[in-house]
Each structure stands twice: as structure tokens, then as C-alpha cells.
mmCIF file of C-alpha atoms in Angstrom:
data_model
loop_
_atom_site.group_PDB
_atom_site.id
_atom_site.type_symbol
_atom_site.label_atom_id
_atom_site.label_comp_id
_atom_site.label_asym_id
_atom_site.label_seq_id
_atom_site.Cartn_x
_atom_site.Cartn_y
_atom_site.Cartn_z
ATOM 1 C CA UNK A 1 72.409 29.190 -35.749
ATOM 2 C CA UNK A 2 75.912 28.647 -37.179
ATOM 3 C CA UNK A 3 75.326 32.246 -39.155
ATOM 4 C CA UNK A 4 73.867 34.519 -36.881
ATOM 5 C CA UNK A 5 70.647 36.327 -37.460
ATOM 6 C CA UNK A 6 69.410 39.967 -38.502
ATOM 7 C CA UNK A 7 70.683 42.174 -35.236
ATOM 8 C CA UNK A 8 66.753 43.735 -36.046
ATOM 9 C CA UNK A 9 65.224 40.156 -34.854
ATOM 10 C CA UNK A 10 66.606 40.413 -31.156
ATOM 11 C CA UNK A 11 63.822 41.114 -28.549
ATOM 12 C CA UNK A 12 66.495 43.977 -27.065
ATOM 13 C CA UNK A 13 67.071 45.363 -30.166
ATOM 14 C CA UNK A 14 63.708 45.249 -31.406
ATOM 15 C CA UNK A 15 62.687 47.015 -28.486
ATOM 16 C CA UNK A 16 64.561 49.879 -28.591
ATOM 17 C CA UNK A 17 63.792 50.624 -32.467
ATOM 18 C CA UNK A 18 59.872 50.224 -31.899
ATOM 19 C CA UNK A 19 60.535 52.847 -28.667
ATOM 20 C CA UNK A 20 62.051 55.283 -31.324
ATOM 21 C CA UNK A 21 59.336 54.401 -33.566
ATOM 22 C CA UNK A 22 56.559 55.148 -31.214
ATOM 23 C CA UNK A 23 58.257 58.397 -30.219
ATOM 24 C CA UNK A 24 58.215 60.110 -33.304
ATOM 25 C CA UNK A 25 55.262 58.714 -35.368
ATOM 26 C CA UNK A 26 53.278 61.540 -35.793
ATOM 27 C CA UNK A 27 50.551 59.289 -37.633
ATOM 28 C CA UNK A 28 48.466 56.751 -35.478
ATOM 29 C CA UNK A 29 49.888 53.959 -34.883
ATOM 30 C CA UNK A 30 47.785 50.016 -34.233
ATOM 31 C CA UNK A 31 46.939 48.825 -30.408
ATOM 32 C CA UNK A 32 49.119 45.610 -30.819
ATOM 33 C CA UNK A 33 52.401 47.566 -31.778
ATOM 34 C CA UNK A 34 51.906 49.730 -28.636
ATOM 35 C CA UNK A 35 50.638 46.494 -26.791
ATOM 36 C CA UNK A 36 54.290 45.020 -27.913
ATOM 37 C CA UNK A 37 55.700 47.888 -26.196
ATOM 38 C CA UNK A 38 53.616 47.460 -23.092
ATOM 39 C CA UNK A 39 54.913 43.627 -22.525
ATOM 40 C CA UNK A 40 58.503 44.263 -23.356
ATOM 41 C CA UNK A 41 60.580 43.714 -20.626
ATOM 42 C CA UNK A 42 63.345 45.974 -21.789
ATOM 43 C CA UNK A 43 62.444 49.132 -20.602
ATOM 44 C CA UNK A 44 61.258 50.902 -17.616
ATOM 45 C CA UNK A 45 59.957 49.479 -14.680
ATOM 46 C CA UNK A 46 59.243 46.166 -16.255
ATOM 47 C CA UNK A 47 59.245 43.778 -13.353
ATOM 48 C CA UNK A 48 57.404 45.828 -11.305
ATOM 49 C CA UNK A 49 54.530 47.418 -13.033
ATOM 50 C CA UNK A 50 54.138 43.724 -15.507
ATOM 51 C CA UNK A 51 50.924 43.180 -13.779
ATOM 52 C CA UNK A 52 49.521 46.618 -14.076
ATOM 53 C CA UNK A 53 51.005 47.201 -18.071
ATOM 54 C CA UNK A 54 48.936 43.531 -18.441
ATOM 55 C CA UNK A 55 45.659 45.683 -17.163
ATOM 56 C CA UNK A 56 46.167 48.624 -19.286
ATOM 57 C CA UNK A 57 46.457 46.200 -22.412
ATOM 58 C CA UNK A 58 43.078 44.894 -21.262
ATOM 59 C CA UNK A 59 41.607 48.416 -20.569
ATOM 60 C CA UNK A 60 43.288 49.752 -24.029
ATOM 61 C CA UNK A 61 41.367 47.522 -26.145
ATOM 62 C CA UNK A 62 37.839 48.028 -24.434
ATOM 63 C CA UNK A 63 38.462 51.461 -24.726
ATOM 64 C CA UNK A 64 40.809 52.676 -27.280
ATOM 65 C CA UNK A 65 40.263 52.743 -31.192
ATOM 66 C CA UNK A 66 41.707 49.995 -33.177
ATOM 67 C CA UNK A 67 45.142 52.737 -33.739
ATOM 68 C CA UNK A 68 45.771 55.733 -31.833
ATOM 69 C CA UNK A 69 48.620 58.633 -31.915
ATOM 70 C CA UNK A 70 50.991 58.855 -29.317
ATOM 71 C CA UNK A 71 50.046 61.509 -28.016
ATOM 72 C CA UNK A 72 46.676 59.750 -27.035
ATOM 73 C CA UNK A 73 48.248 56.999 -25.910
ATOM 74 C CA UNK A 74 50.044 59.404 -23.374
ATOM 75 C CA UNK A 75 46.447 60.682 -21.925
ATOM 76 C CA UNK A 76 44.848 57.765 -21.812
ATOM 77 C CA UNK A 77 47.910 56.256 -19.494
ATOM 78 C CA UNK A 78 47.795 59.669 -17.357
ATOM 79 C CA UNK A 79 43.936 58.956 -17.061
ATOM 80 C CA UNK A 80 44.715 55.434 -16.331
ATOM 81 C CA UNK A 81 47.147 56.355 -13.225
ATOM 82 C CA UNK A 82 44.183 58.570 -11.748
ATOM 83 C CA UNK A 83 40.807 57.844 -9.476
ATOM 84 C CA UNK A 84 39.472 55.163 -7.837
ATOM 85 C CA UNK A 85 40.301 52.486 -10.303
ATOM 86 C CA UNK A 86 44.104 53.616 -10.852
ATOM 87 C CA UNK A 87 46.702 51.492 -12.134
ATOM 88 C CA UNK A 88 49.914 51.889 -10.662
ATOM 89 C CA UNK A 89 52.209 52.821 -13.241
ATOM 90 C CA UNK A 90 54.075 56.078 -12.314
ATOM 91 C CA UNK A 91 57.814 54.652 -13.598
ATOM 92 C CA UNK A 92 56.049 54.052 -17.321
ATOM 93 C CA UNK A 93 53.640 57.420 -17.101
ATOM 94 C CA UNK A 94 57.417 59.208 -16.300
ATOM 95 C CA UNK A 95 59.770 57.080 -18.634
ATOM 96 C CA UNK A 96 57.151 57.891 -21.370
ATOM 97 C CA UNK A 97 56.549 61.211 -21.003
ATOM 98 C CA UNK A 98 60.552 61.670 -20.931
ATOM 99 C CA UNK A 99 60.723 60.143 -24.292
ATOM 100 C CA UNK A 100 58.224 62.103 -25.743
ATOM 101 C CA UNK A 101 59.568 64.954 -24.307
ATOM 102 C CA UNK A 102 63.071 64.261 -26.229
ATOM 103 C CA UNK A 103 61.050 63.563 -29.645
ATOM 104 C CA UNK A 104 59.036 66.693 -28.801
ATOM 105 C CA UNK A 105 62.423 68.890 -28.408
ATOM 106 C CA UNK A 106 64.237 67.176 -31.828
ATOM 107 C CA UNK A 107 61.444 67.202 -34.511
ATOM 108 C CA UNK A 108 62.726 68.908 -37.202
ATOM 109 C CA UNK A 109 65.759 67.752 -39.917
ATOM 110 C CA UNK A 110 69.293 66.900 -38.452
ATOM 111 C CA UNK A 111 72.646 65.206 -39.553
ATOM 112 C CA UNK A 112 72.973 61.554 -39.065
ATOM 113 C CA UNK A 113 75.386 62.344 -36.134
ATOM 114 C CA UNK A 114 72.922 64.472 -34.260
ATOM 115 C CA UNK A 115 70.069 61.690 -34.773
ATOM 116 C CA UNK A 116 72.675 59.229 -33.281
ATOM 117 C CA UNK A 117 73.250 60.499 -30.415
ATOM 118 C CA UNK A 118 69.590 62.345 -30.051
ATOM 119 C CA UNK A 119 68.371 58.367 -30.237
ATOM 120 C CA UNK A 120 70.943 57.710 -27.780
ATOM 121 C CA UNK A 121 69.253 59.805 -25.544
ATOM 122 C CA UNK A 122 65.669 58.929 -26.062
ATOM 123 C CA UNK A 123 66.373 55.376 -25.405
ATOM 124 C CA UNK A 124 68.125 56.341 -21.696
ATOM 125 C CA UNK A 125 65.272 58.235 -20.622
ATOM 126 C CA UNK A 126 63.612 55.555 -20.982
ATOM 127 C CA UNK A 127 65.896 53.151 -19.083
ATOM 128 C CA UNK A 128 66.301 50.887 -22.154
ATOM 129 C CA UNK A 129 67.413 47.684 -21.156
ATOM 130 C CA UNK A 130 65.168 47.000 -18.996
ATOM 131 C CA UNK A 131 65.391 46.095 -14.506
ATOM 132 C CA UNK A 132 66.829 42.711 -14.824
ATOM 133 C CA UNK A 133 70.774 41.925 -15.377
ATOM 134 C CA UNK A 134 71.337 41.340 -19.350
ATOM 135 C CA UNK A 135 73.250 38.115 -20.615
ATOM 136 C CA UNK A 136 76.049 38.209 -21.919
ATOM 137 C CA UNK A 137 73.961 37.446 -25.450
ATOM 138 C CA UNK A 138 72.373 41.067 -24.568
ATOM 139 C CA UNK A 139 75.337 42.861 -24.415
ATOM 140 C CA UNK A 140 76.895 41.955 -27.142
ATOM 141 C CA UNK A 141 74.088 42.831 -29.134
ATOM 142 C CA UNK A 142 73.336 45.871 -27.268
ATOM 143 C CA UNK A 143 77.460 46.766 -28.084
ATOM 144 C CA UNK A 144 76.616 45.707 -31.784
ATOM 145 C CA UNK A 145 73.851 48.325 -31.633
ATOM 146 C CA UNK A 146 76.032 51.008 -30.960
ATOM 147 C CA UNK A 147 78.274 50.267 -33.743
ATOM 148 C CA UNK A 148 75.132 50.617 -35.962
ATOM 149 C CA UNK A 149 74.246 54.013 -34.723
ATOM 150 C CA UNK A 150 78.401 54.492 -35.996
ATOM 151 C CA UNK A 151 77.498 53.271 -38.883
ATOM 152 C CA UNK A 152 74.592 55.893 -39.391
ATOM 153 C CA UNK A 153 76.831 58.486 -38.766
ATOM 154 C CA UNK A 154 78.943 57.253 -41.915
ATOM 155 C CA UNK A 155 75.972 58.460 -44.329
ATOM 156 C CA UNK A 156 76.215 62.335 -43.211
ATOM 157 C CA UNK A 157 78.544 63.057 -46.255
ATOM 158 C CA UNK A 158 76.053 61.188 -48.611
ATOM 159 C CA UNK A 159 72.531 61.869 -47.394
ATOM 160 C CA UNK A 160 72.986 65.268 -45.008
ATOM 161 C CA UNK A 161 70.349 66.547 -43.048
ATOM 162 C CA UNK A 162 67.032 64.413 -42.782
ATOM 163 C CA UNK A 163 64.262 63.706 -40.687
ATOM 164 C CA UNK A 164 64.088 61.935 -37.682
ATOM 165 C CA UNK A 165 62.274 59.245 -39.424
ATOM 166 C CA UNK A 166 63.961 58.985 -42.691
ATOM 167 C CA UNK A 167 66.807 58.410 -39.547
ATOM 168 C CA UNK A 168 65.217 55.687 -37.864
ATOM 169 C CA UNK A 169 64.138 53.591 -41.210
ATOM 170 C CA UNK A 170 67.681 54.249 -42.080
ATOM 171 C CA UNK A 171 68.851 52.904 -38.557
ATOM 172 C CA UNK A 172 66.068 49.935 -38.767
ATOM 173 C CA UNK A 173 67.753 49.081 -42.131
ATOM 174 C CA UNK A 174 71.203 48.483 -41.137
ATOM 175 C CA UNK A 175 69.867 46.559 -37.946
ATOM 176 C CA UNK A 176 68.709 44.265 -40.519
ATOM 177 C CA UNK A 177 71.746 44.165 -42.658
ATOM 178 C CA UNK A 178 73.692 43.750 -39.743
ATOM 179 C CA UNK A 179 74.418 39.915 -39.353
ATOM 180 C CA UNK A 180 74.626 39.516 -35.402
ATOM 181 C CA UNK A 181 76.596 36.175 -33.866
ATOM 182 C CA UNK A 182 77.360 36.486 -30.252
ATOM 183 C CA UNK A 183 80.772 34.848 -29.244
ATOM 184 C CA UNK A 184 80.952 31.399 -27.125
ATOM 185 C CA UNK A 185 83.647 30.379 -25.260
ATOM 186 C CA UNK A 186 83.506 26.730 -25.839
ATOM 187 C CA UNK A 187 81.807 25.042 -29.817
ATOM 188 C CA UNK A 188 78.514 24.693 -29.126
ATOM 189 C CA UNK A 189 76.915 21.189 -28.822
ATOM 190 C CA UNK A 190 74.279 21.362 -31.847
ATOM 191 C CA UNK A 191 74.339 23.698 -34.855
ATOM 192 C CA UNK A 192 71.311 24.607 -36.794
ATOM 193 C CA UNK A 193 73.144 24.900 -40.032
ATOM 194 C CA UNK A 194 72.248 25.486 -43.644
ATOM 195 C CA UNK A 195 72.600 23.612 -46.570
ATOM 196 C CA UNK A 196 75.645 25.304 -48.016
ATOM 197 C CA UNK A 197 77.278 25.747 -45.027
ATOM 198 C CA UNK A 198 80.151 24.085 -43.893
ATOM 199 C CA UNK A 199 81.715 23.219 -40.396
ATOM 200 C CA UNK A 200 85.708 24.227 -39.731
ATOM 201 C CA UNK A 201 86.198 20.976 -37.581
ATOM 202 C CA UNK A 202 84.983 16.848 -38.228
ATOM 203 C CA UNK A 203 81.229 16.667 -37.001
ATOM 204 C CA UNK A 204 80.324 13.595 -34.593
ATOM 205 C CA UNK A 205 77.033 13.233 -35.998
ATOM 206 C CA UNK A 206 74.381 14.997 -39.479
ATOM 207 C CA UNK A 207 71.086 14.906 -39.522
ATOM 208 C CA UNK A 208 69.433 16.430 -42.099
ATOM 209 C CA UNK A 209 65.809 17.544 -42.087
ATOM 210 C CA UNK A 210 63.091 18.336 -44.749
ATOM 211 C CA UNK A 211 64.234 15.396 -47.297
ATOM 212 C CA UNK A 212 61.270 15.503 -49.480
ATOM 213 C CA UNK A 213 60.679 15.811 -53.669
ATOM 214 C CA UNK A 214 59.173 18.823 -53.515
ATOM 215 C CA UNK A 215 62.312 20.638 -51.553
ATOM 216 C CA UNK A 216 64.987 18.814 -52.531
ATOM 217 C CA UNK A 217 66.565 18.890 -54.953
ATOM 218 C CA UNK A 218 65.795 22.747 -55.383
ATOM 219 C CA UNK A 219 62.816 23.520 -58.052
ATOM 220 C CA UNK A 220 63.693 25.237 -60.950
ATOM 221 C CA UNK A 221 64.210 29.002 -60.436
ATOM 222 C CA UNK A 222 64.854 31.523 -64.284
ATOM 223 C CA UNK A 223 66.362 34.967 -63.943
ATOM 224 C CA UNK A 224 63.538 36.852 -65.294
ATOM 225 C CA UNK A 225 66.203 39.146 -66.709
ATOM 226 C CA UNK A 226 67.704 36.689 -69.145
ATOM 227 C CA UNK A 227 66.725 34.320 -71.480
ATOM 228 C CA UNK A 228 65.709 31.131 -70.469
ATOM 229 C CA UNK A 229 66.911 29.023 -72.865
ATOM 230 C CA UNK A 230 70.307 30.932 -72.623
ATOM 231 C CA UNK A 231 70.448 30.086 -69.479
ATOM 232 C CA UNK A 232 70.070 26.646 -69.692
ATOM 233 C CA UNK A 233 72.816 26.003 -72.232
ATOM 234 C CA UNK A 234 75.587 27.839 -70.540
ATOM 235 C CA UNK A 235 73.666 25.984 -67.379
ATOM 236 C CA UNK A 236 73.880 29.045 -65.147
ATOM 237 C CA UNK A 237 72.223 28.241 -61.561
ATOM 238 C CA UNK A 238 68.705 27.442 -61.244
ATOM 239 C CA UNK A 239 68.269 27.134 -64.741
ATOM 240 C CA UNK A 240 66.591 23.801 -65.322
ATOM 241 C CA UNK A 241 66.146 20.734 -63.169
ATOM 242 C CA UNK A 242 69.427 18.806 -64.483
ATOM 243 C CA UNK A 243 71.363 22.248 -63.192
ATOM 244 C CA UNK A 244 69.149 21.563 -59.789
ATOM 245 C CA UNK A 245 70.192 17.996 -59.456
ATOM 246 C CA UNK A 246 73.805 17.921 -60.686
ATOM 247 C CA UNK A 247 74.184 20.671 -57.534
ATOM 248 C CA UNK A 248 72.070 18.452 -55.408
ATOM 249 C CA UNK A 249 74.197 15.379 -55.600
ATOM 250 C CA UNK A 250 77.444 17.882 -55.071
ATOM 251 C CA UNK A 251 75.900 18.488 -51.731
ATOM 252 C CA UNK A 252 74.042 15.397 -50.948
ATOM 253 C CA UNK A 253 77.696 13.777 -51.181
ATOM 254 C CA UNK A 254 79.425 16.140 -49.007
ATOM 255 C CA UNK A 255 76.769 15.914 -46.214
ATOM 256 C CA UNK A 256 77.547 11.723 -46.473
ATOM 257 C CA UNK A 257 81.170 12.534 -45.959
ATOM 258 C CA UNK A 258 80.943 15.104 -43.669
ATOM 259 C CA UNK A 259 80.223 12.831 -40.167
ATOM 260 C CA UNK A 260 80.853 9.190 -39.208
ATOM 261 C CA UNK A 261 76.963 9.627 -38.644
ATOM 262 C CA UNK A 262 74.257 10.565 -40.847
ATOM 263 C CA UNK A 263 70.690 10.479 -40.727
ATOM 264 C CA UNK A 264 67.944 12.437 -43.329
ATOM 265 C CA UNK A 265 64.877 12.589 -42.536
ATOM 266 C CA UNK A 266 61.759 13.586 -44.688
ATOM 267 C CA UNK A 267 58.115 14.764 -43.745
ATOM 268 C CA UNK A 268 55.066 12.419 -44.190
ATOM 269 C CA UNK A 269 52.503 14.644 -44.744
ATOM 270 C CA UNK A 270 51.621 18.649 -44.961
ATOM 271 C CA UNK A 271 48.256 18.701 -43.448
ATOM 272 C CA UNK A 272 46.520 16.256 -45.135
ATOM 273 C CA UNK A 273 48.701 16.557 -48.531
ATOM 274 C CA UNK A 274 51.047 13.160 -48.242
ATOM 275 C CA UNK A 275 54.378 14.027 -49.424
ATOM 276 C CA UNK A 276 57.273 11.670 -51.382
ATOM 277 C CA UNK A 277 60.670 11.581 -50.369
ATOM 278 C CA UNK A 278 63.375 13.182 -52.453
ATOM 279 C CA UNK A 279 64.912 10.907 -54.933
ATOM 280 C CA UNK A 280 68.120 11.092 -53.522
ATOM 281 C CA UNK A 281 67.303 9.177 -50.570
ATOM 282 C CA UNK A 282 66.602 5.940 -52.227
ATOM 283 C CA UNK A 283 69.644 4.785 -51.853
ATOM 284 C CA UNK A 284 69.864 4.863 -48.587
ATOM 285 C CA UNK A 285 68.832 1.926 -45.811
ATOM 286 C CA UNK A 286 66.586 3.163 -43.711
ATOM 287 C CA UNK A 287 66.777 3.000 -39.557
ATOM 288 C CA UNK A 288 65.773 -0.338 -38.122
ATOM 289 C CA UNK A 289 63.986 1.621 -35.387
ATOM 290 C CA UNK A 290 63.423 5.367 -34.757
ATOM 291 C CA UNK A 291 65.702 7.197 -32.815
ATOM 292 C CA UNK A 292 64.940 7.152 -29.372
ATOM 293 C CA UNK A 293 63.115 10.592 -28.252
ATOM 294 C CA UNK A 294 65.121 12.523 -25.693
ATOM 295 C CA UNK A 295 63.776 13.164 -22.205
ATOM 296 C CA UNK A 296 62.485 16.068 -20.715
ATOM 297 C CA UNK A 297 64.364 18.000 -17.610
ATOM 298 C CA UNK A 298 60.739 16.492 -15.627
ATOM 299 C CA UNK A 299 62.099 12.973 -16.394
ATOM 300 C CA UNK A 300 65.949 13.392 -16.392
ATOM 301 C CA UNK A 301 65.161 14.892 -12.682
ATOM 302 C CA UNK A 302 63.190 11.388 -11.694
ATOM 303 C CA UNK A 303 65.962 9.369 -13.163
ATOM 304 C CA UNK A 304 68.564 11.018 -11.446
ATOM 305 C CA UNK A 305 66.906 10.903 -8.274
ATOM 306 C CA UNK A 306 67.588 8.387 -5.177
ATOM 307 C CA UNK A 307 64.146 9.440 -3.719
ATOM 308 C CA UNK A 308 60.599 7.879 -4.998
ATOM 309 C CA UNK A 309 58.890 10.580 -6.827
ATOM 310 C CA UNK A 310 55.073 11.197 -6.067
ATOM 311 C CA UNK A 311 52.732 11.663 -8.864
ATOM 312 C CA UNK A 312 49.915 13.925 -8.308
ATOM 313 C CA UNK A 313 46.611 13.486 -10.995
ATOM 314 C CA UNK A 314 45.483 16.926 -11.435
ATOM 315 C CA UNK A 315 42.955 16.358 -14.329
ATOM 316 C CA UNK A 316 40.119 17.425 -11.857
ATOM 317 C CA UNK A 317 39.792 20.736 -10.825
ATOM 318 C CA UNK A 318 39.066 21.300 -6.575
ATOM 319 C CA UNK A 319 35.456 20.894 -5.442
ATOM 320 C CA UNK A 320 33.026 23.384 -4.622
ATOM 321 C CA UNK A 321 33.573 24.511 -1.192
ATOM 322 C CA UNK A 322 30.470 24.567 0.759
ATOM 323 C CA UNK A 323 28.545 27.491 0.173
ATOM 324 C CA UNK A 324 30.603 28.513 -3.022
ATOM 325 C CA UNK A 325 28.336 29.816 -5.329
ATOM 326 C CA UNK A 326 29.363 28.941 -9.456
ATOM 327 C CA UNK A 327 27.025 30.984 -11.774
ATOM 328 C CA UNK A 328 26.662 30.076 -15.226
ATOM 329 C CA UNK A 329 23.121 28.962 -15.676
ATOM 330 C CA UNK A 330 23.071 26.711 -18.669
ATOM 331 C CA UNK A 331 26.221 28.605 -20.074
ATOM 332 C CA UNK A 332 27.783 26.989 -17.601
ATOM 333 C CA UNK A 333 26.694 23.117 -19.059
ATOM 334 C CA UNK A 334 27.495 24.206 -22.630
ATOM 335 C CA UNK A 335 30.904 25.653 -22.169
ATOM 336 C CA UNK A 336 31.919 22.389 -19.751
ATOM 337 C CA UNK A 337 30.247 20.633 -22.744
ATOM 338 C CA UNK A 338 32.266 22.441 -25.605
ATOM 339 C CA UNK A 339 35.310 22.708 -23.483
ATOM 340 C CA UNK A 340 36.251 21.728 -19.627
ATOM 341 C CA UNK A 341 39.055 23.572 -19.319
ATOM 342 C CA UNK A 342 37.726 26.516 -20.488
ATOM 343 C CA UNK A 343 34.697 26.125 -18.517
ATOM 344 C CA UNK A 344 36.586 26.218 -15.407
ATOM 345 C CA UNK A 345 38.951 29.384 -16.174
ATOM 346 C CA UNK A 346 35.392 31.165 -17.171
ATOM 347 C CA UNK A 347 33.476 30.101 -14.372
ATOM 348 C CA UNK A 348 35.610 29.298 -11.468
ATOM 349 C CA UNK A 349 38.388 31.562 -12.143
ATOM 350 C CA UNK A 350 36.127 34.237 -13.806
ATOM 351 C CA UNK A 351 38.973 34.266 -16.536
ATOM 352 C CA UNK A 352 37.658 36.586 -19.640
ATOM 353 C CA UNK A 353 39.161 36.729 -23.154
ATOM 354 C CA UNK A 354 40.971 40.124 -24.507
ATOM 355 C CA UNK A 355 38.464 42.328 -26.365
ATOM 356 C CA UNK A 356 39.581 42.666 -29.897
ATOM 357 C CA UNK A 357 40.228 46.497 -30.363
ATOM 358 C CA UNK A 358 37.773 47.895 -33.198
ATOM 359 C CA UNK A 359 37.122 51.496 -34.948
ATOM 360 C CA UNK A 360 33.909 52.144 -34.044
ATOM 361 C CA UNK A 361 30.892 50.146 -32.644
ATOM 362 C CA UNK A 362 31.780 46.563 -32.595
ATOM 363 C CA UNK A 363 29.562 43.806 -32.766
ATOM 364 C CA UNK A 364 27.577 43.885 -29.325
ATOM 365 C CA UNK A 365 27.490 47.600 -29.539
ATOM 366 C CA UNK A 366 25.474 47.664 -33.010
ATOM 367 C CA UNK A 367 23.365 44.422 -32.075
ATOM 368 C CA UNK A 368 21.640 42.509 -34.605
#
């Protein structure tokens, strides 16, 4: 994306403010936040322990509450490393108990500055960033993320001493304020650009997506502040539908200039709703063919190879071995009836879904 995105929306970055979230929510927080934690691979022993954090998910939502505190959370993973049935998880029993600890020892109000560095902290006890090497993507972000935690230490004079989570919504905030565009060393081959944005150098080839009546040109938008009819005689922005098309066609004639090649393209339907192309685009000759569909890396592969490729039909699953026994009764028959493939995950693979975490008895428990 030619513009970047919110630093907030990175999977790194996203981690570490949902660690600092879990860490000093003293209110009970939902399974699938903490189940977001649990299949993060930025922190801890993620490689490792993925299997066994995949069993305590499972294990959570049989038995956990639909939310649960922390502090819960913490006992139920110590109970979960112990007896006969223990998962092995010692590196994210440890790391989490060392971040509680550190929310546990800075509870109460503190500057800015103190926060920053007491987050700091909390998110190297926990070995934020995960096992694996980081891209270079990563680190820039993960260097943009410092210079946020600067930046929180630049409202001291204005807000003084708060708590640590009047810190972290602070922190969360300018994560999302914070535009993030990692550097490239060489232009990138396709940009996923916006409407109003331009490109610094010639373009070999446009094409521009969502071409219909309904999008474009843009519907008519009032300040609810002002007027309307004020608005549409000094013809401020968005304030009627000549406005809307008058800045349409300024844009709809750059975008023809803008390549030697240009190509819009508009949806056929939304569902079943059939949709119109956008006035605009009547003009325009449309493509003696459709553009030809690029291949996947499979097929690129078998083109580029000297060798003759051997395709393998794997529709069918393996036959019973003699004397394997495949339960089911007529369950069996109705779920191969309903659904093969699911049949054979449920029955041969004894595959079950994820309970659905619930307060209370859920639907089996309370019976009919």
C-alpha cells in the first residue's frame, strides 16, 4: 500500500499492546482475546510450545467461562502444566508469570516516562518478538514502536501522572495515528493505491477496480454542521451530486493520462443484487477478451520444468486397512452424506470442532 497503514494493524505490534493489555486488566477479559495471545508467534517460546498453546485453547474453552481475569488465566495454565495429562508449557507458565509479576510491582499512577520504560520492561520479560529471526518489515516497525513510546513521554508536561491504563490506551492511540511505511530498496512492482493518490514517476500500466454507479462517482455526503443549501451554492465538497461528478471527471481524466495502459473494471453483482456500471465508463471500449489470469507458483514450477510432472488424484481418501475398525454407526452415513470431507476428518482422523466457550451451562449441559 503506497500509504502505509496504522503501525496498531501489524501482527508484531499488535502483539505487544494486547500483552500490555492482558497484564494490567484488572477486569475479565473474553477467551478469544487471550486465545489471540496464545497463537501469536511473537512472544515466548512460540515455535516450540505451538502445539501445546493449540491444546490449551482447546482445553480453555471446555473449561473456562466465556471471559476470565488474568489472574485465572494464570492458574488455570499452572494447573494445565501439572499431572498426568500435562501440557508442556514451562517457557509460557514462566514468561507469563514474569509479566504479571512486572504489572503486579507497577500498579499504581506514574509519569508517561516511567510507563515507557515500565512497558519496556514487561514486554522483555516476556521475550517479545518472538523465537524466529524478524524481517526487515519487523524491525522497522518494531524501531517505529519505540519512537511511539518517545512520543508518550512527550505528554508528561500535559497529562502528568496517570494510570497504567489511561497509559496504554494512550500508547494504543498513537500506534494508530502513527502511519507506518517500511522502506524498500528498489519501487515495488504493484501499488495498491488510492483514488487521490498520485505516483512520483510514469506508471507502465492502471487498473482501476470497483467502477460501479453506486461508488463512483462518490454519493452525496452534507456537513451536518452547515446548511445544506449553503453548501451547495458556494459548492463546497460533497455537497450535491454535480459537486460529486465535476470531481469525478477531474480524476477519472487523470487516471486516463496517468499510464500508456488503462483498464477499469466494475463488479457484476453483490450477492444476488446486480449492479450498473458507473456512468463514466461508457465511453470507454471495452476488452475484446479478458485478461489472461496469472498462474500459480504450482504451474509456473511445471512450465519451467525439463522433467514430466506426475499428477497424483487424491480425491479418495486411503482404504480401510484390514482390521481397522471406523465407528460411526449411522452418523457415520449421514455426515459422508451431508459432507465427505468432513466425514473423514470426524471419523477417520477423529478430528473434533472447538467448543464454543459459554457462561454457564451450555446447551448439552441443560438438555432439552
Amino acid at each position: 500500500f503506497s500509504l502505509g497503514v496504522p503501525l496498531s494493524s501489524l501482527p508484531i505490534i499488535s502483539a505487544a499492546l494486547g500483552l500490555l493489555r492482558f497484564a494490567w486488566q484488572r477486569q475479565a477479559i473474553l477467551q478469544a482475546e487471550i486465545a489471540q495471545l496464545l497463537h501469536n508467534v511473537y512472544w515466548s517460546s512460540s515455535l516450540r510450545e505451538n502445539d501445546a498453546r493449540a491444546k490449551l485453547d482447546a482445553r480453555m474453552r471446555q473449561d473456562c467461562p466465556l471471559s476470565l481475569t488474568s489472574h485465572r488465566f494464570i492458574s488455570f495454565l499452572h494447573h494445565a502444566c501439572e499431572g498426568e495429562y500435562a501440557l508442556g508449557l514451562p517457557d509460557l507458565l514462566a514468561d507469563t508469570k514474569a509479566l504479571m509479576d512486572v504489572a503486579q510491582d507497577n500498579g499504581r499512577f506514574a509519569s508517561p516516562a516511567q510507563w515507557a520504560e515500565t512497558f519496556t520492561t514487561a514486554l522483555e520479560v516476556t521475550r517479545w518478538q518472538g523465537e524466529r529471526s524478524i524481517s526487515s518489515h519487523e524491525y522497522q516497525a518494531i524501531e517505529s514502536f519505540k519512537n511511539v513510546l518517545q512520543q508518550l513521554l512527550s505528554l508528561a508536561p500535559l497529562i502528568g501522572k496517570i494510570s497504567a491504563n489511561e497509559a496504554i490506551k494512550r500508547l494504543t492511540q498513537l500506534c494508530k495515528n502513527k502511519i507506518f511505511q517500511p522502506e524498500r530498496k528498489s519501487q515495488p512492482a504493484i501499488q495498491v493505491m488510492g483514488m487521490l493518490e498520485t505516483s512520483a514517476e510514469p506508471l507502465d500500466a492502471i487498473w482501476v477496480m470497483g467502477m460501479n454507479d453506486h461508488v463512483w462517482p462518490p454519493i452525496t455526503r452534507h456537513n451536518s454542521l452547515l446548511p445544506a443549501h449553503i453548501q451547495r451554492n458556494t459548492k463546497t465538497p460533497n455537497a450535491s451530486s454535480e459537486v460529486q461528478m465535476a470531481f469525478a471527471l477531474a480524476i477519472h481524466e487523470r487516471l486516463i493520462k496517468s499510464a500508456a495502459q488503462v483498464t477499469f473494471s466494475s463488479a457484476e453483482k453483490d450477492g444476488e443484487r446486480k449492479l450498473r456500471t458507473s456512468p463514466l465508463m461508457h465511453g470507454i471500449p471495452e476488452l475484446a477478451s479478458k485478461p489472461e489470469i496469472s498462474l500459480t507458483l504450482a504451474e509456473s514450477l511445471a512450465q519451467a520444468s525439463t522433467r514430466d510432472w506426475q499428477w497424483l488424484d487424491d480425491n479418495q481418501a486411503p482404504p480401510v486397512k484390514p482390521g481397522e475398525h471406523v465407528g460411526g454407526g449411522t452418523g457415520l452415513l449421514k455426515a459422508q452424506a451431508i459432507c465427505p470431507a468432513w466425514a473423514f476428518y470426524q471419523y477417520r482422523l477423529n478430528a473434533k470442532r472447538l467448543g464454543e466457550p459459554v457462561n454457564g451451562l451450555d446447551v448439552m449441559e441443560r438438555g432439552s
